[in-house]
Amino acid sequence: MNRFARISGTGSCLPPLRLTNADMAARLAERGIETSDEWIVERTGIHARHFVADGVFASDLGAEAARQAMQAAGVAPADIDLIIVATSTPDMVFPSTAAIVQHKLGIAGCPVFDVQAVCSGFVYALTVADAMIRTGSANKALVIGAEVFSRLLDFNDRTTCVLFGDGAGAVVLEASDTPGILATDLHADGKHVGILCVPGHVSGGAVLGDPLLKMDGQAVFKLAVGVLEDAARAVLTKAGKQESDVDWLIPHQANIRIMQSTARKLKLPMDKVVVTVNEHGNTSAASIPLALDHAVRAGQVKKGDTLLLEGVGGGFTWGAVLLDF
Ligand code: UT7
């Protein structure tokens, strides 16, 4: 009997503090830096983002998203036998945020680890979980994207600080005799490390180097639009499907212009694209599962739909997952 991995439940969590572009403009004005709702909306499609309060960590958001996903799947914490958290904003240097999430969920014993692929983290984590389920290493996995990017933002840099937000999304991925995940495609090219990075590190009790986010937005933009098309075509080819078979494109939510470009290249109308960047900003590894859960709960994505998930980000990393929901 063939063994596949299938999403059986989704969940998400946004911290309650919502900042509009006007709130961000007021915050930056206190530092003598100018931005506007008009600029942010026109260049990115972002209207608002959520930020965590002090003392709230990626594990808190991830655990809540996971609880919702387990409830939606009708799965108890004791049934979970693998937890993967995609994050670039872990609670601690170590242990993994996945270990902290595991404990917060009252689970013990199963393997847990983090995946660090920045904004591609969720497609990387989903690909690893799919492989572990298909080979029999796991039966019911929690795959979580959880981020608190507000902690990495340089509020003196208007070109980046207005773009990002905090949040988490999660899925339960279960072994199934029907697919499920149809095809996956992952890539990276480390020569682009410098165009999107947080260069600081911890050494001898101090943070050395700059621990705030740096991005060459135009370089990232140009690379992103090319590789997203390639990854989309790769999973469609691997699965023997056409663009027209895709019910919903759920891309990484960084910039509406990148999503429009990908949709155009794939000849998909924008009403087949799940868009949450307007309300969430760029939540890095959390953006795809957050968008998926919002689309499920809004009644857009339905059981049986074919979904194309696509991530791109620091590393440079990129990839796609094609699945029947
Ligand atoms: O999650 C990983 C993936 N990340 C991404 O996909 C991000 C990709 N990049 C982007 O989304 C876009 O490049 C940005 C949104 C970051 C920037 O948009 P852009 O159209 O490439 O703008 P730009 O960098 O060319 O800047 C245009 C102008 C500049 O002014 P001058 O030099 O033309 O006078 C900037 O200084 O806009 C100015 N600017 C701003 N103005 C008001 C930059 N940021 C702001 C701001 N408010 N927040």
Short mmCIF file of C-alpha atoms and ligand atoms in Angstrom, two decimals, residues 34-36 39-40 43-44 119 158-159 162-164 196 215 217-218 220-221 224 252 254-255 257-258 282 312-313, ligand 1:
data_model
loop_
_atom_site.label_atom_id
_atom_site.label_comp_id
_atom_site.label_asym_id
_atom_site.label_seq_id
_atom_site.Cartn_x
_atom_site.Cartn_y
_atom_site.Cartn_z
CA GLU A 34 9.46 59.73 7.35
CA THR A 35 7.19 57.06 5.92
CA SER A 36 3.55 56.96 4.89
CA TRP A 39 4.20 54.44 0.25
CA ILE A 40 3.85 51.19 2.20
CA ARG A 43 5.14 49.33 -2.75
CA THR A 44 4.12 46.29 -0.68
CA CYS A 119 11.05 32.74 4.86
CA ARG A 158 12.44 52.56 7.08
CA THR A 159 13.26 50.31 4.14
CA VAL A 162 7.63 48.57 7.97
CA LEU A 163 7.64 45.20 6.18
CA PHE A 164 7.62 42.54 8.89
CA LEU A 196 19.04 39.33 3.53
CA MET A 215 17.97 43.57 3.38
CA GLY A 217 15.13 44.82 -1.08
CA GLN A 218 15.60 45.21 -4.82
CA VAL A 220 15.75 40.08 -3.05
CA PHE A 221 12.78 41.16 -5.17
CA ALA A 224 12.38 36.07 -5.72
CA HIS A 252 5.12 33.52 1.01
CA ALA A 254 6.28 39.40 1.53
CA ASN A 255 5.05 41.81 -1.10
CA ARG A 257 3.83 42.81 -6.24
CA ILE A 258 5.90 39.61 -6.02
CA ASN A 282 5.85 39.56 6.21
CA VAL A 312 11.52 32.34 -0.69
CA GLY A 313 13.93 34.13 1.60
O1 UT7 B 1 10.79 37.64 3.11
C1 UT7 B 1 11.86 37.50 2.23
C2 UT7 B 1 11.53 38.07 0.96
N1 UT7 B 1 11.55 39.53 1.03
C3 UT7 B 1 11.05 40.18 0.02
O2 UT7 B 1 10.51 39.57 -0.86
C4 UT7 B 1 11.22 41.68 -0.06
C5 UT7 B 1 11.55 42.04 -1.48
N2 UT7 B 1 11.68 43.45 -1.73
C6 UT7 B 1 10.65 44.31 -1.70
O3 UT7 B 1 9.56 43.92 -1.37
C7 UT7 B 1 10.87 45.72 -2.15
O4 UT7 B 1 12.14 45.85 -2.76
C8 UT7 B 1 10.73 46.75 -1.00
C9 UT7 B 1 9.29 46.84 -0.55
C10 UT7 B 1 11.64 46.38 0.15
C11 UT7 B 1 11.16 48.16 -1.49
O5 UT7 B 1 10.37 48.52 -2.61
P1 UT7 B 1 11.07 49.18 -3.88
O6 UT7 B 1 9.99 49.50 -4.84
O7 UT7 B 1 12.17 48.23 -4.33
O8 UT7 B 1 11.64 50.52 -3.30
P2 UT7 B 1 13.13 51.05 -3.33
O9 UT7 B 1 13.96 50.27 -2.37
O10 UT7 B 1 13.58 51.16 -4.73
O11 UT7 B 1 12.95 52.49 -2.74
C12 UT7 B 1 12.28 53.53 -3.50
C13 UT7 B 1 12.29 54.80 -2.71
C14 UT7 B 1 13.66 55.18 -2.18
O12 UT7 B 1 13.78 56.58 -2.25
P3 UT7 B 1 14.65 57.28 -3.43
O13 UT7 B 1 16.03 56.72 -3.29
O14 UT7 B 1 13.97 56.84 -4.71
O15 UT7 B 1 14.53 58.73 -3.12
C15 UT7 B 1 13.59 54.79 -0.72
O16 UT7 B 1 14.45 55.58 0.08
O17 UT7 B 1 11.44 54.67 -1.57
C16 UT7 B 1 12.15 55.07 -0.39
N3 UT7 B 1 11.67 54.30 0.75
C17 UT7 B 1 10.65 54.70 1.53
N4 UT7 B 1 9.88 55.79 1.51
C18 UT7 B 1 8.91 55.88 2.45
C19 UT7 B 1 12.11 53.09 1.17
N5 UT7 B 1 11.39 52.69 2.24
C20 UT7 B 1 10.48 53.67 2.48
C21 UT7 B 1 9.46 53.82 3.42
N6 UT7 B 1 8.70 54.94 3.39
N7 UT7 B 1 9.20 52.90 4.39
#
